[in-house]
Amino acid sequence: MYNSCSNRCNFVLLSRLNFQQPGKDIVPVRHLITKESGKAPASEWRLPTALKPIHYVVRLQPITGGNFSILGHVDIEIEVVETTTNVTLNMYAIDALEQSIKVEPAGGGAGVGIQSTSFDAIREFYTVQLDEALYFALTQFEAIGARRAFPCFDEPSLKATFDITLGRLDTMTAFSNTPIKSTTPIGGQPGWSWDEYETTVLMPTYLLAFVVSDFAQNTTTTSTGLPYGVVARQQTIANSKYALDKGPQVLEFFEIYFQIPYAEAKMDMVATLDFSGAMENWGLILYGEDVMLYDPAVNSLDDKQWVMRFIAHETAHQWFGNLVTMGWWSHIWLNEGFAEFLEYYGTDFVSDIYHWSNNGQRYLMGYYPGSHDS
């Protein structure tokens, strides 16, 4: 909680976040649910409504080796909706290196250093060591993980635009929600470069994402010229052909079905290790390898159907969940219920296996009511 200004102001921070390879020293923590657990009103966990974020400028440099840290900087433009004496935002496991954080009128500002003191492998960054001791970093910010990377207004209704810059080794590639605008060397750090990305559409913090890795990419375009790519490990990129073929088709289907164009400037689908299910980050969907990659020499038709359903589901989220977002997590069924139902329509349109219309009807009659349980 920090002193505020009136009208619009900038909140500027430099950050450092430590992370580590999951291993035997990482012990899962499970919270017991008791009769007392639900008594605290949700409002106690919500941010005040006097302020709302307008725009973030975020610069992050994952050090995928050595001390496994992330250096960063965030500049937040804030609109003052109501008179207030405080700026309150979400920040977890981040400590100020200098004892002064300034909030100044927009157009001016000052930054200080911050340093993370802990790491949560489930909510924040995954680092996986392969046989050749190569590391990669990726994000999973839903539901409340963004606050572990940088101070922010980490609630689904508080949408803003983002300018992202990622630092990476020249031997690696970085992906975020939007196309790369420019790449420049990092001064004083030979072998490192900054990738600056186009400004995102208006979106909540939980949909922000990035991947820094040595993965390979194959690309195509939709019929309207939208860049569309698949990203996977060098050893598995050949198995992304089915996803690259069907992904653009299902995206174009939903554009026609909703009569609303896809909002971002590109789409990439990333298949990665140690990732459960998939995450519908806007323009950068993340999948576990088992739900995006298909090898006809090894996988069954059931596996192929499973891949197609996941692609259709996550693509539907680009409208239900991303474009139209619930105000709070108690209404997550608005995201998942509609995406679950619409995945059958998308799959039915592009599937080369069989028609899924009956499955969609069964879902509507039997399973859909259960999706309202939030």
Tab-separated table of C-alpha atoms in Angstrom:
chain	number	residue	atom	x	y	z
A	1	MET	CA	0.000	0.000	0.000
A	2	TYR	CA	1.575	3.272	-1.115
A	3	ASN	CA	0.792	6.989	-1.180
A	4	SER	CA	-1.119	8.042	-4.260
A	5	CYS	CA	-1.686	11.002	-6.535
A	6	SER	CA	-4.791	12.408	-8.187
A	7	ASN	CA	-6.087	11.891	-11.740
A	8	ARG	CA	-3.466	9.615	-13.386
A	9	CYS	CA	-0.157	8.458	-12.029
A	10	ASN	CA	2.712	6.111	-12.799
A	11	PHE	CA	3.899	3.393	-10.440
A	12	VAL	CA	7.425	2.252	-11.295
A	13	LEU	CA	9.381	-0.720	-9.954
A	14	LEU	CA	12.504	-2.676	-10.741
A	15	SER	CA	12.195	-6.317	-9.785
A	16	ARG	CA	14.146	-9.488	-9.313
A	17	LEU	CA	12.393	-12.825	-8.964
A	18	ASN	CA	14.223	-15.995	-7.975
A	19	PHE	CA	13.084	-19.350	-9.221
A	20	GLN	CA	14.467	-22.860	-9.142
A	21	GLN	CA	14.185	-26.229	-10.749
A	22	PRO	CA	11.407	-28.313	-9.147
A	23	GLY	CA	12.940	-31.212	-7.282
A	24	LYS	CA	12.883	-33.220	-4.104
A	25	ASP	CA	13.232	-30.081	-1.979
A	26	ILE	CA	9.927	-28.701	-3.283
A	27	VAL	CA	7.143	-29.909	-0.983
A	28	PRO	CA	3.529	-29.422	-2.141
A	29	VAL	CA	1.374	-27.439	0.275
A	30	ARG	CA	-2.292	-28.349	0.635
A	31	HIS	CA	-4.726	-26.214	2.591
A	32	LEU	CA	-7.249	-28.079	4.707
A	33	ILE	CA	-10.862	-27.139	4.086
A	34	THR	CA	-12.786	-26.768	7.335
A	35	LYS	CA	-16.143	-25.396	8.391
A	36	GLU	CA	-14.403	-22.109	9.158
A	37	SER	CA	-12.787	-21.782	5.734
A	38	GLY	CA	-15.652	-20.040	3.964
A	39	LYS	CA	-16.540	-17.427	6.567
A	40	ALA	CA	-14.309	-14.595	5.351
A	41	PRO	CA	-16.230	-12.447	2.822
A	42	ALA	CA	-14.743	-12.287	-0.655
A	43	SER	CA	-14.529	-8.497	-0.384
A	44	GLU	CA	-11.718	-8.848	2.150
A	45	TRP	CA	-9.535	-10.313	-0.597
A	46	ARG	CA	-10.444	-7.781	-3.286
A	47	LEU	CA	-8.574	-4.652	-4.259
A	48	PRO	CA	-10.122	-1.240	-3.538
A	49	THR	CA	-12.097	0.210	-6.441
A	50	ALA	CA	-10.666	3.735	-6.299
A	51	LEU	CA	-7.980	2.948	-8.877
A	52	LYS	CA	-7.811	1.016	-12.110
A	53	PRO	CA	-4.827	0.154	-14.299
A	54	ILE	CA	-4.670	1.607	-17.794
A	55	HIS	CA	-1.347	0.394	-19.163
A	56	TYR	CA	1.667	-1.648	-18.039
A	57	VAL	CA	5.230	-1.485	-19.329
A	58	VAL	CA	6.909	-4.715	-18.204
A	59	ARG	CA	10.545	-5.685	-18.814
A	60	LEU	CA	11.655	-9.139	-17.682
A	61	GLN	CA	14.920	-11.006	-18.123
A	62	PRO	CA	14.716	-14.674	-17.097
A	63	ILE	CA	18.164	-16.046	-16.240
A	64	THR	CA	17.622	-19.684	-17.238
A	65	GLY	CA	20.832	-20.901	-15.688
A	66	GLY	CA	23.271	-19.835	-12.998
A	67	ASN	CA	21.236	-18.443	-10.105
A	68	PHE	CA	17.861	-18.983	-11.855
A	69	SER	CA	16.561	-15.474	-11.285
A	70	ILE	CA	14.379	-13.035	-13.159
A	71	LEU	CA	15.328	-9.384	-13.360
A	72	GLY	CA	12.550	-6.975	-14.177
A	73	HIS	CA	10.974	-3.543	-14.282
A	74	VAL	CA	7.330	-2.477	-14.290
A	75	ASP	CA	5.757	0.900	-14.971
A	76	ILE	CA	1.985	1.070	-14.397
A	77	GLU	CA	-0.232	3.896	-15.587
A	78	ILE	CA	-3.154	4.167	-13.177
A	79	GLU	CA	-6.440	6.051	-13.464
A	80	VAL	CA	-7.829	7.479	-10.238
A	81	VAL	CA	-11.561	6.732	-10.249
A	82	GLU	CA	-12.235	8.007	-6.730
A	83	THR	CA	-10.260	10.239	-4.389
A	84	THR	CA	-7.919	8.086	-2.335
A	85	THR	CA	-4.858	8.394	-0.147
A	86	ASN	CA	-3.445	4.982	-1.032
A	87	VAL	CA	-2.376	2.909	-4.003
A	88	THR	CA	-3.078	-0.744	-3.239
A	89	LEU	CA	-2.111	-3.508	-5.638
A	90	ASN	CA	-1.178	-7.185	-5.604
A	91	MET	CA	2.424	-8.147	-4.913
A	92	TYR	CA	3.655	-11.442	-3.473
A	93	ALA	CA	7.160	-12.541	-2.463
A	94	ILE	CA	8.699	-9.299	-3.730
A	95	ASP	CA	10.770	-7.037	-1.437
A	96	ALA	CA	12.028	-3.529	-2.211
A	97	LEU	CA	15.794	-3.273	-2.542
A	98	GLU	CA	15.597	0.464	-1.883
A	99	GLN	CA	13.308	1.937	0.731
A	100	SER	CA	11.559	4.432	-1.531
A	101	ILE	CA	8.769	3.734	-3.998
A	102	LYS	CA	7.396	6.810	-5.727
A	103	VAL	CA	4.000	7.424	-7.260
A	104	GLU	CA	4.008	10.491	-9.480
A	105	PRO	CA	1.716	12.165	-12.019
A	106	ALA	CA	1.690	10.515	-15.429
A	107	GLY	CA	4.558	11.789	-17.534
A	108	GLY	CA	7.004	11.544	-14.633
A	109	GLY	CA	8.102	8.735	-12.369
A	110	ALA	CA	10.945	7.046	-10.591
A	111	GLY	CA	11.975	3.450	-10.179
A	112	VAL	CA	13.461	1.430	-7.359
A	113	GLY	CA	14.773	-2.113	-7.192
A	114	ILE	CA	12.806	-5.009	-5.773
A	115	GLN	CA	13.875	-8.566	-5.120
A	116	SER	CA	11.829	-11.723	-4.774
A	117	THR	CA	12.528	-13.930	-1.796
A	118	SER	CA	10.736	-17.113	-2.824
A	119	PHE	CA	9.388	-19.076	-5.751
A	120	ASP	CA	6.222	-21.054	-6.359
A	121	ALA	CA	6.696	-23.579	-9.167
A	122	ILE	CA	2.951	-24.115	-9.575
A	123	ARG	CA	1.847	-20.484	-9.808
A	124	GLU	CA	4.856	-18.925	-11.446
A	125	PHE	CA	7.667	-20.264	-13.590
A	126	TYR	CA	8.455	-23.793	-14.664
A	127	THR	CA	12.082	-24.668	-15.298
A	128	VAL	CA	12.707	-28.149	-16.650
A	129	GLN	CA	16.140	-29.703	-16.999
A	130	LEU	CA	16.519	-32.043	-19.950
A	131	ASP	CA	19.179	-34.706	-20.523
A	132	GLU	CA	21.488	-32.119	-22.045
A	133	ALA	CA	20.995	-29.767	-19.047
A	134	LEU	CA	19.085	-27.161	-21.059
A	135	TYR	CA	16.499	-24.984	-19.335
A	136	PHE	CA	13.413	-23.107	-20.452
A	137	ALA	CA	11.021	-20.757	-18.676
A	138	LEU	CA	7.290	-20.314	-19.154
A	139	THR	CA	4.437	-18.719	-17.269
A	140	GLN	CA	1.132	-19.886	-15.825
A	141	PHE	CA	-0.547	-16.818	-14.325
A	142	GLU	CA	-4.136	-18.037	-13.921
A	143	ALA	CA	-5.557	-17.377	-11.424
A	144	ILE	CA	-3.305	-15.227	-9.211
A	145	GLY	CA	0.212	-15.859	-10.511
A	146	ALA	CA	0.993	-12.540	-12.200
A	147	ARG	CA	1.548	-10.852	-8.829
A	148	ARG	CA	4.516	-13.163	-8.270
A	149	ALA	CA	6.249	-11.822	-11.381
A	150	PHE	CA	5.582	-8.097	-10.991
A	151	PRO	CA	3.381	-5.822	-8.862
A	152	CYS	CA	0.009	-5.486	-10.573
A	153	PHE	CA	-3.742	-5.238	-10.215
A	154	ASP	CA	-4.208	-8.992	-10.333
A	155	GLU	CA	-7.988	-9.329	-10.692
A	156	PRO	CA	-9.870	-10.479	-13.816
A	157	SER	CA	-12.054	-7.371	-14.086
A	158	LEU	CA	-9.091	-4.962	-13.996
A	159	LYS	CA	-8.084	-5.090	-17.641
A	160	ALA	CA	-5.272	-3.048	-19.160
A	161	THR	CA	-2.928	-3.041	-22.135
A	162	PHE	CA	0.656	-4.292	-21.863
A	163	ASP	CA	3.983	-3.462	-23.480
A	164	ILE	CA	6.251	-6.449	-22.843
A	165	THR	CA	10.019	-6.651	-23.319
A	166	LEU	CA	11.839	-9.937	-22.688
A	167	GLY	CA	15.559	-10.499	-22.285
A	168	ARG	CA	16.983	-13.759	-23.602
A	169	LEU	CA	20.190	-15.480	-24.604
A	170	ASP	CA	20.902	-15.209	-28.326
A	171	THR	CA	20.810	-19.018	-28.482
A	172	MET	CA	17.166	-19.000	-27.352
A	173	THR	CA	13.878	-17.596	-28.602
A	174	ALA	CA	11.142	-15.806	-26.691
A	175	PHE	CA	7.397	-15.703	-27.319
A	176	SER	CA	4.715	-13.542	-25.747
A	177	ASN	CA	1.099	-12.604	-26.484
A	178	THR	CA	1.890	-10.367	-29.456
A	179	PRO	CA	4.380	-10.257	-32.354
A	180	ILE	CA	7.930	-9.018	-31.798
A	181	LYS	CA	8.337	-5.345	-32.701
A	182	SER	CA	12.123	-5.090	-32.395
A	183	THR	CA	15.218	-6.910	-31.129
A	184	THR	CA	18.260	-5.098	-29.714
A	185	PRO	CA	21.421	-6.244	-27.911
A	186	ILE	CA	21.514	-5.822	-24.129
A	187	GLY	CA	24.284	-3.371	-23.347
A	188	GLY	CA	27.067	-4.795	-21.242
A	189	GLN	CA	25.761	-8.355	-21.583
A	190	PRO	CA	27.322	-10.047	-24.628
A	191	GLY	CA	25.166	-12.834	-26.009
A	192	TRP	CA	21.914	-11.337	-24.672
A	193	SER	CA	19.146	-9.460	-26.520
A	194	TRP	CA	15.923	-7.626	-25.723
A	195	ASP	CA	12.777	-8.623	-27.643
A	196	GLU	CA	10.191	-5.845	-27.555
A	197	TYR	CA	6.615	-6.862	-28.375
A	198	GLU	CA	3.645	-5.047	-29.855
A	199	THR	CA	1.118	-3.594	-27.411
A	200	THR	CA	-1.507	-6.129	-26.360
A	201	VAL	CA	-5.242	-5.728	-26.517
A	202	LEU	CA	-7.101	-4.828	-23.326
A	203	MET	CA	-6.866	-7.896	-21.069
A	204	PRO	CA	-6.524	-9.094	-17.461
A	205	THR	CA	-3.147	-9.947	-15.949
A	206	TYR	CA	-3.845	-13.695	-15.815
A	207	LEU	CA	-3.744	-13.903	-19.637
A	208	LEU	CA	-0.263	-12.409	-19.918
A	209	ALA	CA	2.296	-15.052	-20.889
A	210	PHE	CA	5.760	-15.717	-22.182
A	211	VAL	CA	8.029	-18.620	-23.085
A	212	VAL	CA	11.833	-18.442	-23.292
A	213	SER	CA	13.393	-21.599	-24.735
A	214	ASP	CA	15.356	-23.201	-27.545
A	215	PHE	CA	12.146	-24.679	-28.987
A	216	ALA	CA	11.499	-24.876	-32.739
A	217	GLN	CA	8.640	-23.126	-34.520
A	218	ASN	CA	6.632	-23.892	-37.660
A	219	THR	CA	4.352	-21.219	-39.071
A	220	THR	CA	1.502	-20.626	-41.466
A	221	THR	CA	-1.191	-17.980	-41.928
A	222	THR	CA	-4.960	-18.039	-41.865
A	223	SER	CA	-6.965	-17.145	-44.963
A	224	THR	CA	-7.128	-13.573	-43.642
A	225	GLY	CA	-3.339	-13.363	-43.260
A	226	LEU	CA	-3.091	-13.826	-39.484
A	227	PRO	CA	0.301	-15.321	-38.517
A	228	TYR	CA	-0.217	-18.705	-36.855
A	229	GLY	CA	2.557	-20.818	-35.350
A	230	VAL	CA	3.233	-23.995	-33.414
A	231	VAL	CA	6.178	-24.213	-31.024
A	232	ALA	CA	7.646	-27.409	-29.580
A	233	ARG	CA	10.887	-29.092	-28.604
A	234	GLN	CA	13.247	-29.849	-31.474
A	235	GLN	CA	12.646	-33.569	-30.926
A	236	THR	CA	8.848	-33.267	-31.147
A	237	ILE	CA	8.152	-30.397	-33.572
A	238	ALA	CA	7.376	-32.876	-36.375
A	239	ASN	CA	4.383	-34.067	-34.357
A	240	SER	CA	2.821	-30.585	-34.393
A	241	LYS	CA	1.709	-30.880	-38.033
A	242	TYR	CA	-1.860	-31.844	-37.125
A	243	ALA	CA	-2.174	-28.906	-34.713
A	244	LEU	CA	-0.780	-26.481	-37.300
A	245	ASP	CA	-3.262	-27.776	-39.863
A	246	LYS	CA	-6.376	-27.687	-37.659
A	247	GLY	CA	-5.631	-24.721	-35.388
A	248	PRO	CA	-6.091	-22.005	-38.028
A	249	GLN	CA	-9.229	-23.724	-39.327
A	250	VAL	CA	-10.956	-23.756	-35.952
A	251	LEU	CA	-9.949	-20.136	-35.268
A	252	GLU	CA	-11.502	-19.056	-38.564
A	253	PHE	CA	-14.614	-21.098	-37.770
A	254	PHE	CA	-15.159	-19.215	-34.510
A	255	GLU	CA	-14.603	-15.866	-36.249
A	256	ILE	CA	-17.457	-16.752	-38.607
A	257	TYR	CA	-19.608	-18.351	-35.906
A	258	PHE	CA	-19.377	-15.366	-33.529
A	259	GLN	CA	-19.209	-12.738	-36.295
A	260	ILE	CA	-16.414	-11.144	-34.246
A	261	PRO	CA	-12.823	-11.127	-35.564
A	262	TYR	CA	-10.070	-12.633	-33.459
A	263	ALA	CA	-8.654	-9.701	-31.500
A	264	GLU	CA	-4.886	-10.285	-31.264
A	265	ALA	CA	-2.292	-9.833	-34.013
A	266	LYS	CA	-1.032	-13.437	-34.070
A	267	MET	CA	-1.539	-16.884	-32.566
A	268	ASP	CA	1.075	-19.331	-31.314
A	269	MET	CA	0.417	-22.705	-29.714
A	270	VAL	CA	3.232	-24.045	-27.528
A	271	ALA	CA	3.645	-27.713	-26.559
A	272	THR	CA	5.729	-28.133	-23.445
A	273	LEU	CA	6.829	-30.629	-20.848
A	274	ASP	CA	5.479	-30.728	-17.297
A	275	PHE	CA	2.347	-28.743	-18.167
A	276	SER	CA	-1.050	-30.061	-17.172
A	277	GLY	CA	-3.833	-29.538	-19.721
A	278	ALA	CA	-3.727	-26.188	-21.493
A	279	MET	CA	-3.960	-22.441	-20.838
A	280	GLU	CA	-5.737	-19.999	-23.144
A	281	ASN	CA	-3.318	-17.048	-22.916
A	282	TRP	CA	-4.345	-14.522	-25.543
A	283	GLY	CA	-2.201	-15.154	-28.613
A	284	LEU	CA	0.058	-17.671	-26.831
A	285	ILE	CA	-1.818	-20.831	-25.865
A	286	LEU	CA	0.199	-23.288	-23.785
A	287	TYR	CA	-0.429	-27.047	-23.931
A	288	GLY	CA	0.996	-30.161	-22.418
A	289	GLU	CA	2.646	-32.185	-25.160
A	290	ASP	CA	0.074	-34.958	-24.731
A	291	VAL	CA	-2.840	-32.680	-25.685
A	292	MET	CA	-1.284	-30.856	-28.657
A	293	LEU	CA	1.101	-33.240	-30.413
A	294	TYR	CA	-0.046	-36.162	-32.557
A	295	ASP	CA	2.164	-38.862	-34.065
A	296	PRO	CA	0.111	-41.131	-36.381
A	297	ALA	CA	2.715	-43.874	-36.006
A	298	VAL	CA	2.246	-43.995	-32.243
A	299	ASN	CA	-0.979	-42.280	-31.209
A	300	SER	CA	-4.514	-43.629	-31.539
A	301	LEU	CA	-7.608	-42.029	-33.052
A	302	ASP	CA	-8.760	-41.306	-29.510
A	303	ASP	CA	-5.557	-39.328	-28.993
A	304	LYS	CA	-6.239	-37.427	-32.205
A	305	GLN	CA	-9.759	-36.570	-31.054
A	306	TRP	CA	-8.388	-35.448	-27.702
A	307	VAL	CA	-5.925	-33.063	-29.387
A	308	MET	CA	-8.667	-31.597	-31.560
A	309	ARG	CA	-10.977	-31.034	-28.589
A	310	PHE	CA	-8.260	-29.230	-26.638
A	311	ILE	CA	-7.414	-26.971	-29.575
A	312	ALA	CA	-11.087	-26.116	-30.118
A	313	HIS	CA	-11.635	-25.524	-26.389
A	314	GLU	CA	-8.683	-23.168	-25.958
A	315	THR	CA	-9.523	-21.343	-29.187
A	316	ALA	CA	-13.106	-20.799	-27.999
A	317	HIS	CA	-11.633	-19.172	-24.892
A	318	GLN	CA	-10.175	-16.423	-27.088
A	319	TRP	CA	-13.748	-15.107	-27.144
A	320	PHE	CA	-15.338	-16.612	-24.006
A	321	GLY	CA	-12.907	-15.786	-21.229
A	322	ASN	CA	-10.485	-13.503	-23.036
A	323	LEU	CA	-12.698	-11.065	-24.942
A	324	VAL	CA	-15.611	-11.517	-22.524
A	325	THR	CA	-14.238	-12.073	-19.026
A	326	MET	CA	-15.997	-12.835	-15.759
A	327	GLY	CA	-15.862	-10.092	-13.144
A	328	TRP	CA	-14.584	-12.448	-10.454
A	329	TRP	CA	-13.498	-16.075	-10.117
A	330	SER	CA	-16.834	-17.100	-8.598
A	331	HIS	CA	-18.173	-16.902	-12.161
A	332	ILE	CA	-15.460	-18.993	-13.815
A	333	TRP	CA	-18.231	-21.195	-15.222
A	334	LEU	CA	-18.886	-18.422	-17.765
A	335	ASN	CA	-15.414	-19.112	-19.146
A	336	GLU	CA	-15.346	-22.870	-18.883
A	337	GLY	CA	-18.993	-23.741	-19.479
A	338	PHE	CA	-19.256	-21.986	-22.828
A	339	ALA	CA	-15.789	-23.077	-23.978
A	340	GLU	CA	-16.597	-26.685	-23.077
A	341	PHE	CA	-19.843	-26.541	-25.037
A	342	LEU	CA	-18.389	-24.684	-28.038
A	343	GLU	CA	-15.437	-27.051	-28.395
A	344	TYR	CA	-17.857	-29.557	-29.939
A	345	TYR	CA	-18.930	-27.057	-32.596
A	346	GLY	CA	-15.342	-26.228	-33.474
A	347	THR	CA	-14.328	-29.878	-33.532
A	348	ASP	CA	-17.354	-30.828	-35.619
A	349	PHE	CA	-16.442	-28.215	-38.226
A	350	VAL	CA	-12.799	-29.194	-38.747
A	351	SER	CA	-12.634	-32.834	-37.635
A	352	ASP	CA	-11.476	-35.416	-40.167
A	353	ILE	CA	-12.594	-38.252	-37.881
A	354	TYR	CA	-16.364	-38.066	-37.439
A	355	HIS	CA	-19.087	-35.561	-36.662
A	356	TRP	CA	-19.356	-34.393	-33.076
A	357	SER	CA	-22.873	-32.960	-33.178
A	358	ASN	CA	-24.331	-35.704	-31.012
A	359	ASN	CA	-21.600	-35.212	-28.419
A	360	GLY	CA	-22.462	-31.523	-28.233
A	361	GLN	CA	-26.130	-32.320	-27.749
A	362	ARG	CA	-25.320	-34.798	-24.984
A	363	TYR	CA	-23.146	-32.189	-23.292
A	364	LEU	CA	-25.900	-29.568	-23.468
A	365	MET	CA	-28.472	-31.910	-21.943
A	366	GLY	CA	-26.324	-33.788	-19.453
A	367	TYR	CA	-23.102	-32.047	-18.512
A	368	TYR	CA	-23.641	-28.344	-19.142
A	369	PRO	CA	-25.841	-27.768	-16.039
A	370	GLY	CA	-22.945	-28.990	-13.902
A	371	SER	CA	-20.695	-26.311	-15.397
A	372	HIS	CA	-22.682	-23.728	-13.417
A	373	ASP	CA	-21.377	-25.127	-10.144
A	374	SER	CA	-18.903	-22.455	-9.083
